[in-house]
C-alpha cells in the first residue's frame, strides 16, 4: 500500500477511536491496539515527512519549543459573565430578561461552570489552525502547539464538510487526573501542584509543548465565536458540537421555567462532590440565539447570561485543640481536633493545619470558632479562625521542641517549613512504617491492619518492620484479641509475603520520594535487590522517571546505617526479592537478539520488550547471536545472519514471542 494511503487510513481510524473515547461512546479497540496504530502512523510520518499534516493525530506528542507566544485577537471578544449569588439574584436576572424581550417565558440552557481556563479554537475548513487563551478578552496568547496535545480537542472536525468556526470552551484537569498526576510527581521527587486551576493555566502556557503533552488536560466546549449558520439555539449547538467530536458536560440541561433552573441548581449543588471535575457554579444562558442578540451585551459581559456561583463549602465549628502527629518519615504535622461538623456532605472531625507557619498565619488557637473547608477530594483544612469579640483566647500554638511520641530530638532541615523527628526507632514512625509495609500497595499482608500494627509496637514486640518476621507463635497468641485461628492466618500471610516481587518490596520500604511507579521502574531495571542496593546515583538517574532527588534519596537509604540495617535484617529473615517479570518462561528468555531494518515500533521500545522478556540485545551479529529480528529493508546484517544460520524472525513474530 502507498504510504499516503496508509497514513490517511490510519489517521481516520485513530480519529474515530479518539472520538469514541471522548464523546462517551464505547471503544472498539484496546489501548494496546490503539498504541500500535499510533506507532505505525508515527513511523510512516517519520519516514515520509512530507506526508505529515498539521491535523495528524500524532501532533498530540508536542513539537519544538517556542521562544515566546504570539498574540491572537478575539473577534468577537471573549466576554466574562455577571454573577448571581442567590435565588433572588437569579429571579431578578430572569425578570430583566423577560422585560427586555417583552415575553412571559423563555428557555434557558444551564451548564456547570467549569473551574478551569477558557480557550478559543479556530477551525478553518474543519481543521484546527489556531488556539488562543482568553488573555484580556481581546488579546490572548497563541497556544496552538499546546492545544494540539490535548486529546479531547479534535484536530479536525468530524464532518465531511469544510467548516469555518471558532469553538470556545474550558481546559481543566479532571479530579482523578489531577490526583494521579500529583502522585506521580511526588514519586519522582517533583513538587505536586497545589491548585488545579493554576496548574491548568501553567500547563497550557508552556513554551515547550512536549511538557503540555505530559499533562493530562481535558477540554469541554460550550460556545462559538459567532453563531454558526443554520443553528438557532444552544441546544442545536450542543448537538452539533457532539457530532463534531467535542466532549460535552453531562450535566448540561435545557430548562423551560425558572423553577426548573432553580431545581437544576439545587441538583448541581448535591452532585458537585461526585462530579469528575471541579466546578464553581452554574452558567445560565438564554437558549435562543436571536433572543440573545435582541437582549445584547454590555462591554464586559453579555446581558443574556449569568453565572450563579456556589457558596464555598465552608462551615464553622469549634476547634477543640491542636495535636501533633508524627508520620512515617518523621514529619510533624499539627492537626486540628474539631467538634464534628458536616462539610460538603461529609462529617469532619480533624483537619490538617499543615505546619507551624500555617498555624501562625491563620492564628488559630484552641477554643476558637474556625471555618473548615473541604474542596473535592482534598483533606479538610482550617481556613481561618473567627476570634471571639471579648478577645479572650487560648494560648498561641507552638510546635513542640521534642517528638511528642518518643521525646527524641526534632530538626528543621534548611529551607524547609516542616519539623522532623529524627529517631528511627520512634514508635510513631515504626507504627506507620509497619502499616505502610503491610498495606495494599506494598506487601499486602492480610490480617496485619492498623490496630494490630499499633498493638505490636505498643507492647514492644516489634521495633522495626523486619521484626514481624521473627514473631513467635506463642507470643502472638498471648496478645489481646488474638486467637489461634487469627495467629495461624497471620503466619500464613507473612510467609506468603516473603515471595513478594521486588517492586512491592521497594514500595514497602517507604524510601522518601519512591512510590509505586518509581518502585516498578527501578525493579524492572535492576531486577534484584543486590543490584539496586549497590547502584550508583548515575545508574539510578538513568532509569526512566527517576530524577536526581529521588536517586540521591535511594542512595542514602541504602547507605545510611539505620535504614540499610532494616534491609539487611529483612534479607536475614529470608527475603530475596526479584522482579517477577524477568521474562523467565517467555520464548525469548536467554536469547541474544539483534534488531535490523526499519521496525514499526521505536527501537528503544523493541529493546525494552526484549529485555523484559529475559533476552539480551546486542547491536552486531557475532557468534553468540541467536536471533535476528528483521524489519523492512534489512540489508547486510540479514545476509550475515542467514550465512551463519542464525534464526531470523519478523517484528510480528518477535512481539508474539515476547509476550510468551
Ligand atoms: S460561557 C459570554 N459557559 O466562566 C459567555 N463560560 O466568567 C462566556 N466558564 O471565561 C462563556 N464554564 O472561562 C460559559 N459553561 C460555561 C462555562 C463558562 C466555565 C468560564 C469561562 C468564562 C468564565 C466567565
Short mmCIF file of C-alpha atoms and ligand atoms in Angstrom, two decimals, residues 79-81 111-114 118 134 170 222 283 285 302 304, ligand 1:
data_model
loop_
_atom_site.label_atom_id
_atom_site.label_comp_id
_atom_site.label_asym_id
_atom_site.label_seq_id
_atom_site.Cartn_x
_atom_site.Cartn_y
_atom_site.Cartn_z
CA UNK A 79 -16.54 38.22 27.46
CA UNK A 80 -16.86 37.30 31.10
CA UNK A 81 -20.09 36.71 32.99
CA UNK A 111 -24.42 24.35 32.40
CA UNK A 112 -21.91 23.67 35.15
CA UNK A 113 -19.39 26.49 35.40
CA UNK A 114 -16.13 24.65 34.90
CA UNK A 118 -11.06 29.30 28.80
CA UNK A 134 -8.59 34.40 26.73
CA UNK A 170 -12.73 25.30 29.06
CA UNK A 222 -19.69 25.42 25.46
CA UNK A 283 -23.98 29.23 34.00
CA UNK A 285 -27.80 31.30 29.21
CA UNK A 302 -23.46 39.64 28.00
CA UNK A 304 -28.24 37.19 28.17
S1 LIG B 1 -19.98 30.92 28.53
C1 LIG B 1 -20.15 35.20 27.34
N1 LIG B 1 -20.20 28.61 29.71
O1 LIG B 1 -16.59 31.31 33.01
C2 LIG B 1 -20.12 33.75 27.64
N2 LIG B 1 -18.44 30.07 30.39
O2 LIG B 1 -16.85 34.18 33.95
C3 LIG B 1 -18.94 33.38 28.42
N3 LIG B 1 -16.97 29.15 32.11
O3 LIG B 1 -14.38 32.96 30.85
C4 LIG B 1 -18.62 31.99 28.37
N4 LIG B 1 -17.99 27.20 32.29
O4 LIG B 1 -13.93 30.50 31.34
C5 LIG B 1 -19.51 29.76 29.63
N5 LIG B 1 -20.47 26.51 30.65
C6 LIG B 1 -19.79 27.65 30.57
C7 LIG B 1 -18.66 27.93 31.36
C8 LIG B 1 -18.01 29.15 31.25
C9 LIG B 1 -16.99 27.96 32.71
C10 LIG B 1 -15.98 30.21 32.40
C11 LIG B 1 -15.30 30.76 31.17
C12 LIG B 1 -15.53 32.25 31.19
C13 LIG B 1 -15.92 32.48 32.61
C14 LIG B 1 -16.82 33.66 32.68
#
